[in-house]
mmCIF file of C-alpha atoms and ligand atoms in Angstrom:
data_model
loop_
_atom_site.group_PDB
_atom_site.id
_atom_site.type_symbol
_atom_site.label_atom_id
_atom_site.label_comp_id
_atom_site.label_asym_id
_atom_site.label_seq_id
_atom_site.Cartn_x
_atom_site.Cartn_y
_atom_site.Cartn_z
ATOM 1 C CA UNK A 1 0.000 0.000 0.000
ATOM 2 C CA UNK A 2 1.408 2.965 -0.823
ATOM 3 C CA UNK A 3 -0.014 6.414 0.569
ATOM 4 C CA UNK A 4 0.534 10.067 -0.032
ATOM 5 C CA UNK A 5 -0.061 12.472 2.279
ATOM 6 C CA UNK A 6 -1.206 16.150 1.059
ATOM 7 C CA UNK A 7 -1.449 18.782 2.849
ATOM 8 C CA UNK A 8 -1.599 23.061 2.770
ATOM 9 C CA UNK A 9 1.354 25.571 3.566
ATOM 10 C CA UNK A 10 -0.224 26.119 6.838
ATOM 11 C CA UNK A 11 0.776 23.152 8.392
ATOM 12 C CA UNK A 12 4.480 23.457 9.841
ATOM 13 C CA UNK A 13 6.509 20.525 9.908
ATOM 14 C CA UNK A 14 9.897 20.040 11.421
ATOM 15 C CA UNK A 15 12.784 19.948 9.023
ATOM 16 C CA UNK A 16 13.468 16.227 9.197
ATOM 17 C CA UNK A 17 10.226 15.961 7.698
ATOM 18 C CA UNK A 18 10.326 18.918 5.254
ATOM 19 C CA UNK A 19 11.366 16.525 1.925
ATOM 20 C CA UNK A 20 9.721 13.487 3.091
ATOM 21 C CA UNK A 21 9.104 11.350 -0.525
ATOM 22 C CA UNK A 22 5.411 10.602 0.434
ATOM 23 C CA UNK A 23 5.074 14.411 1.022
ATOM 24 C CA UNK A 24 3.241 16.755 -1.162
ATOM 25 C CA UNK A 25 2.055 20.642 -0.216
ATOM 26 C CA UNK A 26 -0.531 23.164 -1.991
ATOM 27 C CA UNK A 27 0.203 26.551 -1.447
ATOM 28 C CA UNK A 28 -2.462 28.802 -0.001
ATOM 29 C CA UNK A 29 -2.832 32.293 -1.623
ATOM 30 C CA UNK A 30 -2.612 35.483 0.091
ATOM 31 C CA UNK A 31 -3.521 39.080 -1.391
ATOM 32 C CA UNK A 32 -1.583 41.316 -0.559
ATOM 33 C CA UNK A 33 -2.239 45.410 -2.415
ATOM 34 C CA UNK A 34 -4.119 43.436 -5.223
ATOM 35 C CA UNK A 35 -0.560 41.177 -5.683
ATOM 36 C CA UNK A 36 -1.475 37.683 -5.376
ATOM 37 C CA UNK A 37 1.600 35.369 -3.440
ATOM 38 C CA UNK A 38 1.269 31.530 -3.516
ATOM 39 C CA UNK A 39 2.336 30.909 0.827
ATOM 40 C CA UNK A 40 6.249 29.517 0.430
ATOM 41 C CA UNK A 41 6.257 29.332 -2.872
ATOM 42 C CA UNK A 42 6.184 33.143 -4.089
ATOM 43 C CA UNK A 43 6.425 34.464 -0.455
ATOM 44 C CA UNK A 44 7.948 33.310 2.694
ATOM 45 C CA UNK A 45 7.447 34.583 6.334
ATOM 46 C CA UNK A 46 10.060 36.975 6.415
ATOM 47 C CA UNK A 47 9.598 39.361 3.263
ATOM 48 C CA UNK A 48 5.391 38.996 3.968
ATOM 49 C CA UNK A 49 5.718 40.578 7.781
ATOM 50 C CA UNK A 50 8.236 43.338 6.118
ATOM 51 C CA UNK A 51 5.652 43.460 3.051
ATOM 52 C CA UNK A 52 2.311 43.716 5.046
ATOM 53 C CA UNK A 53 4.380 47.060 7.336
ATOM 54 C CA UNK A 54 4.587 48.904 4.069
ATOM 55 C CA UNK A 55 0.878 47.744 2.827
ATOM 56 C CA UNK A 56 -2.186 50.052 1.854
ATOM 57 C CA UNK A 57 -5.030 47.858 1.805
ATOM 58 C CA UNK A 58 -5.922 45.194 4.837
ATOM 59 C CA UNK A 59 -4.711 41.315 3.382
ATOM 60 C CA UNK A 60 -6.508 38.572 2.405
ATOM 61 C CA UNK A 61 -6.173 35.304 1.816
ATOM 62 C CA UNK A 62 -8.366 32.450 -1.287
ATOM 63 C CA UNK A 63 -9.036 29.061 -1.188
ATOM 64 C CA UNK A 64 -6.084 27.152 -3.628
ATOM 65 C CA UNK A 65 -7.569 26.911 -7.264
ATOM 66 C CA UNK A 66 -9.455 23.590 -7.058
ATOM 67 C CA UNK A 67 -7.977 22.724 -10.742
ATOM 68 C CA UNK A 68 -5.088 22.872 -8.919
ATOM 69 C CA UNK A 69 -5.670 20.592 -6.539
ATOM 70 C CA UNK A 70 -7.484 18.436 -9.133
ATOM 71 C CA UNK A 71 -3.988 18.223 -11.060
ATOM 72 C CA UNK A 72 -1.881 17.127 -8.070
ATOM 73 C CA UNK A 73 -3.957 14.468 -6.804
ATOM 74 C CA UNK A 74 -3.784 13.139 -10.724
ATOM 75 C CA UNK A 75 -0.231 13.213 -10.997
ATOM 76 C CA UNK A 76 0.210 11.539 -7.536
ATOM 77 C CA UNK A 77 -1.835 8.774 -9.242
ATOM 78 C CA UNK A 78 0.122 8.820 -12.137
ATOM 79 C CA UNK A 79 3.507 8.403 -9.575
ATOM 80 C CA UNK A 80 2.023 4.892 -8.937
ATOM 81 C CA UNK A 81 0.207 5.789 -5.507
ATOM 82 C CA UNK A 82 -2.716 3.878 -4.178
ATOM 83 C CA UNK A 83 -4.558 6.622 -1.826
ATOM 84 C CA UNK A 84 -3.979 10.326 -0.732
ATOM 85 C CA UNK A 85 -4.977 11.369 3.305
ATOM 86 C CA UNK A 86 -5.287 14.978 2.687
ATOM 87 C CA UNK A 87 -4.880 16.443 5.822
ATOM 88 C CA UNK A 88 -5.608 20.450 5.943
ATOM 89 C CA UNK A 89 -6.972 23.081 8.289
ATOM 90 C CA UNK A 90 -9.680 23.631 9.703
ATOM 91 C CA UNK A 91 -13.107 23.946 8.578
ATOM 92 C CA UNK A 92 -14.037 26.163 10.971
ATOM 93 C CA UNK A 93 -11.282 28.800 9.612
ATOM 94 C CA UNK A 94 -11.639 28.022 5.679
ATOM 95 C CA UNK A 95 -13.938 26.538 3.815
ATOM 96 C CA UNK A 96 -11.226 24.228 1.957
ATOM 97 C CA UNK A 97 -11.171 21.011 3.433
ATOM 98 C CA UNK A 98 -14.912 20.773 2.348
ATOM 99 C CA UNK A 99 -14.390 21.931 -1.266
ATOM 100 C CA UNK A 100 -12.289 18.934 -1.193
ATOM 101 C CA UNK A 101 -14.734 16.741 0.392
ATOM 102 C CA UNK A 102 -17.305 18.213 -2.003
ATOM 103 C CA UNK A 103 -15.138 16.387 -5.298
ATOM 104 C CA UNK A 104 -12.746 13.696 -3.490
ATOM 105 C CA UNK A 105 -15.111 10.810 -4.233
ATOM 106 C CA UNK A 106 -15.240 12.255 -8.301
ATOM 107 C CA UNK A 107 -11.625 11.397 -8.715
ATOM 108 C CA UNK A 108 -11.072 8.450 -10.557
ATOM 109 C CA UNK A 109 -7.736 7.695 -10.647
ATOM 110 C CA UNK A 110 -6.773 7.530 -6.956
ATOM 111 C CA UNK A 111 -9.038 7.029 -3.558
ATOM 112 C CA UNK A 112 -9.010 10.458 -1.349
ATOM 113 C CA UNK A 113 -9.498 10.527 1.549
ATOM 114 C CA UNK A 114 -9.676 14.668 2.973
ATOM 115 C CA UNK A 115 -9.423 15.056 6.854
ATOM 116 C CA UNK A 116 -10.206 18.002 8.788
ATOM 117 C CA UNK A 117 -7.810 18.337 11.342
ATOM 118 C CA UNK A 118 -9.752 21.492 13.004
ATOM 119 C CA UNK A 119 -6.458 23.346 13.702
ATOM 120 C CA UNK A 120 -3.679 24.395 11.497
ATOM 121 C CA UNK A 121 -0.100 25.178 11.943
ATOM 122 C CA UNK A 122 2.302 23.222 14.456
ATOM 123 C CA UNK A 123 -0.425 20.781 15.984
ATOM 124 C CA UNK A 124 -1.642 20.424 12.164
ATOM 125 C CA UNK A 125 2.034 19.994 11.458
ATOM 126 C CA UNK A 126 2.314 16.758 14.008
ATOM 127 C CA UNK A 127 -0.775 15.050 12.416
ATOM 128 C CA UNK A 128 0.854 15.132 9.035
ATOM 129 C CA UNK A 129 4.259 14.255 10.458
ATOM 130 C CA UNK A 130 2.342 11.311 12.198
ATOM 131 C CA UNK A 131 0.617 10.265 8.875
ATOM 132 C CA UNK A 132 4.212 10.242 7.037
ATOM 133 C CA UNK A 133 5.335 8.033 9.409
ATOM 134 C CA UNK A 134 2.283 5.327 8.972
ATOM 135 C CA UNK A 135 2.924 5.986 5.056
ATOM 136 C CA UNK A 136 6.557 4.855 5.518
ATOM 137 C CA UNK A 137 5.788 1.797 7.265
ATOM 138 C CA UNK A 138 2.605 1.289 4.946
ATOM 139 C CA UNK A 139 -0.101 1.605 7.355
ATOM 140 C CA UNK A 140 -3.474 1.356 5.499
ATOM 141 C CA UNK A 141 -5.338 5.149 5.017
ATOM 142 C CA UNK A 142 -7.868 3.886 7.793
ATOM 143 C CA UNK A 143 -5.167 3.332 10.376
ATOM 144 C CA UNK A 144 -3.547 6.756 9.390
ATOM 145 C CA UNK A 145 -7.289 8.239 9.674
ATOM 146 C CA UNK A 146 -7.882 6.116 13.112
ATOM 147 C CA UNK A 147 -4.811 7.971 14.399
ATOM 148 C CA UNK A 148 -5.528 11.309 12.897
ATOM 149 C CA UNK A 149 -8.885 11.672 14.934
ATOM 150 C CA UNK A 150 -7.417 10.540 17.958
ATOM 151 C CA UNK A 151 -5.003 13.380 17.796
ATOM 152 C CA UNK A 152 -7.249 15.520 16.392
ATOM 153 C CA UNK A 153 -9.843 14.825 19.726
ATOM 154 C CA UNK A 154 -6.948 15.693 22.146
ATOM 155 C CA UNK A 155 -5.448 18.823 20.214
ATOM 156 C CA UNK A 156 -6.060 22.413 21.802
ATOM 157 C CA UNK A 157 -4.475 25.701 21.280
ATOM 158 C CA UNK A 158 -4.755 29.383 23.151
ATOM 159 C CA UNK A 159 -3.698 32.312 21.216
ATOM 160 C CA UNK A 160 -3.678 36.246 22.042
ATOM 161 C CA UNK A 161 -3.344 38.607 19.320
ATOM 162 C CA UNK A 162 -2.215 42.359 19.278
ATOM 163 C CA UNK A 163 -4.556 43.587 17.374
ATOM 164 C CA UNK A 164 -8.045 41.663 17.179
ATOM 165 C CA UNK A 165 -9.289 44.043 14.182
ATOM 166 C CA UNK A 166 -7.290 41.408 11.640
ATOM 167 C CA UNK A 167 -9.885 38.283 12.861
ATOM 168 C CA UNK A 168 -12.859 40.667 13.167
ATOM 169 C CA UNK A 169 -12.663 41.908 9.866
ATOM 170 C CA UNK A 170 -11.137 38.601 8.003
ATOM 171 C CA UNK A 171 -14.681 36.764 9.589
ATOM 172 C CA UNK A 172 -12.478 34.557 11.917
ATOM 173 C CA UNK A 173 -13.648 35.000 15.211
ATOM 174 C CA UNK A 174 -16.946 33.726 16.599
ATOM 175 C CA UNK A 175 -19.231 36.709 17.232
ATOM 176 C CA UNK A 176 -16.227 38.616 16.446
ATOM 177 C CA UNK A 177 -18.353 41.691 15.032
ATOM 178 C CA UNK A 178 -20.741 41.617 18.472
ATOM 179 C CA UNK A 179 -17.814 41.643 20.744
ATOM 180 C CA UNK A 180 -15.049 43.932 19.488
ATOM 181 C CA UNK A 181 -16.471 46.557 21.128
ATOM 182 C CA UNK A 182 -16.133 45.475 24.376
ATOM 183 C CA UNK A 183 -12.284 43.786 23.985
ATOM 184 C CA UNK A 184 -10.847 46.568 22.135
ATOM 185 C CA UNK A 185 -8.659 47.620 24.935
ATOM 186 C CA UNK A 186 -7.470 43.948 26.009
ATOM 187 C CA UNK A 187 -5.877 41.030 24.969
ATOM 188 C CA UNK A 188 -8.333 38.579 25.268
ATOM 189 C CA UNK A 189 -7.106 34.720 24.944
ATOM 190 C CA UNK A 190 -8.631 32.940 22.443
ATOM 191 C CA UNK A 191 -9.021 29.137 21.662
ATOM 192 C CA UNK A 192 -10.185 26.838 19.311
ATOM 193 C CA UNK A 193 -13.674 25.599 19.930
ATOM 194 C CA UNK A 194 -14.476 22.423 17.387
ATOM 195 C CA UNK A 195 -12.112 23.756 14.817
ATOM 196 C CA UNK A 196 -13.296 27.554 15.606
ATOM 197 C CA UNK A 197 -11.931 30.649 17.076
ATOM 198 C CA UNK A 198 -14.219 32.072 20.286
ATOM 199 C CA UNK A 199 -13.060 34.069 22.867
ATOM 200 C CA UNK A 200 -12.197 32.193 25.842
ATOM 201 C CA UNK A 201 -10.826 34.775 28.621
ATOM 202 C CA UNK A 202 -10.677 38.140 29.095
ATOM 203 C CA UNK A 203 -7.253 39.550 29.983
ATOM 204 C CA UNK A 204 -5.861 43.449 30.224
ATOM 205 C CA UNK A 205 -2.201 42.871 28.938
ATOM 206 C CA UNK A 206 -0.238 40.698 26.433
ATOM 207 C CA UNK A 207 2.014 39.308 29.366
ATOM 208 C CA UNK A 208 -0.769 38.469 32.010
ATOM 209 C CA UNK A 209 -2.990 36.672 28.989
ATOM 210 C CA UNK A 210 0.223 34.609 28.228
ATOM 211 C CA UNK A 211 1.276 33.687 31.572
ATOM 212 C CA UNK A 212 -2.541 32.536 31.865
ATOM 213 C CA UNK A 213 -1.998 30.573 28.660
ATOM 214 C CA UNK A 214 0.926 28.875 30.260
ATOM 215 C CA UNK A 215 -1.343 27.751 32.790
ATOM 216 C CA UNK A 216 -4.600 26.718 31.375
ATOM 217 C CA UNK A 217 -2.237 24.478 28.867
ATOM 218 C CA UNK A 218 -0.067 22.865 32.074
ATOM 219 C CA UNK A 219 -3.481 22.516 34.046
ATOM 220 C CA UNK A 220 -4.633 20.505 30.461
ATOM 221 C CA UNK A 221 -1.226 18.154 30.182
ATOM 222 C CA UNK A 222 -1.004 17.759 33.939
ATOM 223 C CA UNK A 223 2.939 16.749 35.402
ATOM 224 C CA UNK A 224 3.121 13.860 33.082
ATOM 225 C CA UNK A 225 4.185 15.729 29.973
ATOM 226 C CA UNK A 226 5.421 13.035 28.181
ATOM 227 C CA UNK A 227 2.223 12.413 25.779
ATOM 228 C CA UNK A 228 1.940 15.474 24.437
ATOM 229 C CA UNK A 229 4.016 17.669 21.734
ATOM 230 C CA UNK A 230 3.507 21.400 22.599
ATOM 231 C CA UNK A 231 4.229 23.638 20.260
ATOM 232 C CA UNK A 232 4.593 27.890 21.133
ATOM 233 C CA UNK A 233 3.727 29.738 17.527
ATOM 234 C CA UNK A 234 4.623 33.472 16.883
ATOM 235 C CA UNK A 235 3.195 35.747 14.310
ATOM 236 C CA UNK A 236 7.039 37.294 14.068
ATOM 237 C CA UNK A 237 7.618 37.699 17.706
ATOM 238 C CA UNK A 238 10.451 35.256 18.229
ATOM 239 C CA UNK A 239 11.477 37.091 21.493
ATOM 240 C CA UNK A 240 8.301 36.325 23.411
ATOM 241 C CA UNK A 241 7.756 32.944 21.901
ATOM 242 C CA UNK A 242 11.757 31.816 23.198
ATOM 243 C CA UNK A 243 10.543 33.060 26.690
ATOM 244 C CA UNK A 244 7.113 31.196 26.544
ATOM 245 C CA UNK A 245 9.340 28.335 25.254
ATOM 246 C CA UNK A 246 11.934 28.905 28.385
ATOM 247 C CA UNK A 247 9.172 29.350 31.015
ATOM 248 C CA UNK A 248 7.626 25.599 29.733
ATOM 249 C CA UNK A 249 11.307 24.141 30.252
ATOM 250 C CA UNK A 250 12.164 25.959 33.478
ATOM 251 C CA UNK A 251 9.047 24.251 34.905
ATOM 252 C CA UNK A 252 9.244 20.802 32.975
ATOM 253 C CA UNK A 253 12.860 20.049 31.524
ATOM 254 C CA UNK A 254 11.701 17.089 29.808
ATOM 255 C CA UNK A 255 8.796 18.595 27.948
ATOM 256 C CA UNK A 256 8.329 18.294 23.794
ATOM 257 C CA UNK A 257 7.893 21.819 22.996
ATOM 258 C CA UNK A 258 9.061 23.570 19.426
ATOM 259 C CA UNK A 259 9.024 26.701 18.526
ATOM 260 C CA UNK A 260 7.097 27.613 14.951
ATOM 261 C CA UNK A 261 5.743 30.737 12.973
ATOM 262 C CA UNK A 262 3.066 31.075 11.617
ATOM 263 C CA UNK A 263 3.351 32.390 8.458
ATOM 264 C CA UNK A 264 1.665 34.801 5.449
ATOM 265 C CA UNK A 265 -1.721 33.486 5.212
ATOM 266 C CA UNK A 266 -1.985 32.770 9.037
ATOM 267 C CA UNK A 267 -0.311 36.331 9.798
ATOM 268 C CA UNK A 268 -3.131 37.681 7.512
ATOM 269 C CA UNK A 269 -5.378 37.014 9.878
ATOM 270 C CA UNK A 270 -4.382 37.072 13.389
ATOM 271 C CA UNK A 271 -1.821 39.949 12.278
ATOM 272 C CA UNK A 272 1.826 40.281 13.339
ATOM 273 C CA UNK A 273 3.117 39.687 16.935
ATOM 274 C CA UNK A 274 0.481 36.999 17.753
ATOM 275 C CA UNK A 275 1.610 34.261 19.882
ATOM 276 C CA UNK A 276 -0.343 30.538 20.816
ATOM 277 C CA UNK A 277 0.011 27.797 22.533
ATOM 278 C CA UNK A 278 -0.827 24.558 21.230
ATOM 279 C CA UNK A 279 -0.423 21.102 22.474
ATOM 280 C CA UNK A 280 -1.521 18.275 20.951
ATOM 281 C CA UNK A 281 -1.716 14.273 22.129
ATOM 282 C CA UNK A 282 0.983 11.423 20.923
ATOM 283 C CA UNK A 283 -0.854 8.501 19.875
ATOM 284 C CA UNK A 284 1.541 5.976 18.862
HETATM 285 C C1 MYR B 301 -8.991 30.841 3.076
HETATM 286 O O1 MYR B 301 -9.015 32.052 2.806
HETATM 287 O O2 MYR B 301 -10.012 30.150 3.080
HETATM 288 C C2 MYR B 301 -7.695 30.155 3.375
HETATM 289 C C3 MYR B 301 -6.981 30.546 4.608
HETATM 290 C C4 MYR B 301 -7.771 30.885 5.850
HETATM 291 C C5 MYR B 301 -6.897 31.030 7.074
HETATM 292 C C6 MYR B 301 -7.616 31.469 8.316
HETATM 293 C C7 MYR B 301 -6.701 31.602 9.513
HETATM 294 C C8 MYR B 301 -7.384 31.967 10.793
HETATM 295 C C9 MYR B 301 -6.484 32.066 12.013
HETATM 296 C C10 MYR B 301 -5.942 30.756 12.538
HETATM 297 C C11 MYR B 301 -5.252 30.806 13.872
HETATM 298 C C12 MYR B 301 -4.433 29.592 14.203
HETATM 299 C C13 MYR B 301 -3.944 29.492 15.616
HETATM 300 C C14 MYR B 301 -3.304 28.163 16.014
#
């Protein structure tokens, strides 16, 4: 059996899995004054956050072209594979994953199977390092998707952003438009809800929201850290994501925890300097 596992430049994978054979990415767009950037293809982190300073209109980000898509599952076919797990983020942030439900059974060629992982980014980034290594040791696409919603039922994350305007006006926070007026002046911590953003906590300053972060996640994981990868993500704010990082480690040596970015079509939304917290179960 052999498997491929797709995915979407949101997820971020270590670099040990970065060229993985079995591996195959579709860049997501992001508009940026009218200029259209295919995420690490065209456009990396870096040259988006200096970009986006020096930008007149507010970002956005598409949906991939579904012809696209269409394409690279064929040629994956073509290469002699027997399925595709398509692993990409969440439904309750884009409506991509089910544009790919809505045709995955209309392919021909190859079986596809499209999983929501309802979270993106470094906890999205385990699942499809996960599902690489069931492809290598040619795990059927039901034991990859058996182990993919396990993860996916233990996987959390808590972000704080600088400026909530960015998820307000992009349509990515619950109720955003009801409750901006009253969380304007804070940095409210936010967390996914069922593959959704909704406020969770009200907080006054960047630090205290964080440091409450730190603890909702540690109450979560409990002192046995040793089943979970956590993973602290910064919208280019490196400095506060190696302290986050430090204050896990200072507390529990032996914990999992990476540091990742999110980059340009993420940053279009939660905006720069945003920082999160995710942690997500190992299942095998
Ligand atoms: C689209 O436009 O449909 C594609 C991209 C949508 C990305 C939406 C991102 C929302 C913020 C996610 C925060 C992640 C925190 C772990």
């Amino acid at each position: 059996m052999k498997t491929a596992i797709v995915t979407d430049s949101t997820a971020f994978l270590r670099e040990s899995y970065k060229d993985k054979e079995n591996l195959f990415t579709v860049p997501i767009p992001v508009i940026l004054d009218g200029q259209m950037y295919r995420e690490d293809v065209d456009i990396q982190a870096e040259e988006y956050y200096t970009l986006l300073k020096q930008s007149k209109d507010f970002p956005k980000t598409s949906q991939p072209a579904i012809g696209e898509v269409i394409e690279l599952y064929k040629q994956i076919a073509a290469e002699g594979y027997d399925a595709i797990v398509s692993i990409h983020l969440s439904s309750g942030i884009s409506g991509f994953v089910n544009t790919l439900a809505s045709f995955a059974d209309s392919i021909e060629e190859i079986d596809v199977y499209p999983f929501d992982s309802l979270i993106t980014s470094g906890p999205m980034g385990f699942m499809v390092e996960t599902a690489l290594d069931m492809a290598e040791e040619h795990k059927s696409p039901q034991e990859i998707l058996q182990a993919l919603t396990e993860m996916r039922e233990g996987v959390h994350a808590y972000l704080i952003v600088d400026d909530l305007n960015n998820l307000v006006r992009g349509g990515r926070l619950k109720n955003g438009a009801a409750i901006i007026g009253t969380l304007l002046k804070i940095k409210p911590i936010l967390r996914f809800d069922n593959g959704a953003i909704v406020l969770h906590e009200k907080i006054r300053s960047m630090k205290k929201a964080l440091q409450r972060s730190e603890e909702i996640v540690l109450d979560h994981i409990g002192n046995d850290t040793s089943g979970y990868r956590v993973n602290v993500i910064h919208a280019n704010n490196l400095e506060l994501a190696i302290q986050e990082r430090d204050s896990l480690l200072a507390k529990y040596p032996d914990m999992d925890v990476d540091i990742c970015y999110f980059g340009p079509v993420i940053g279009t939304h939660l905006g720069e300097k945003a920082i999160a917290i995710g942690f997500s179960p190992k299942v095998r």
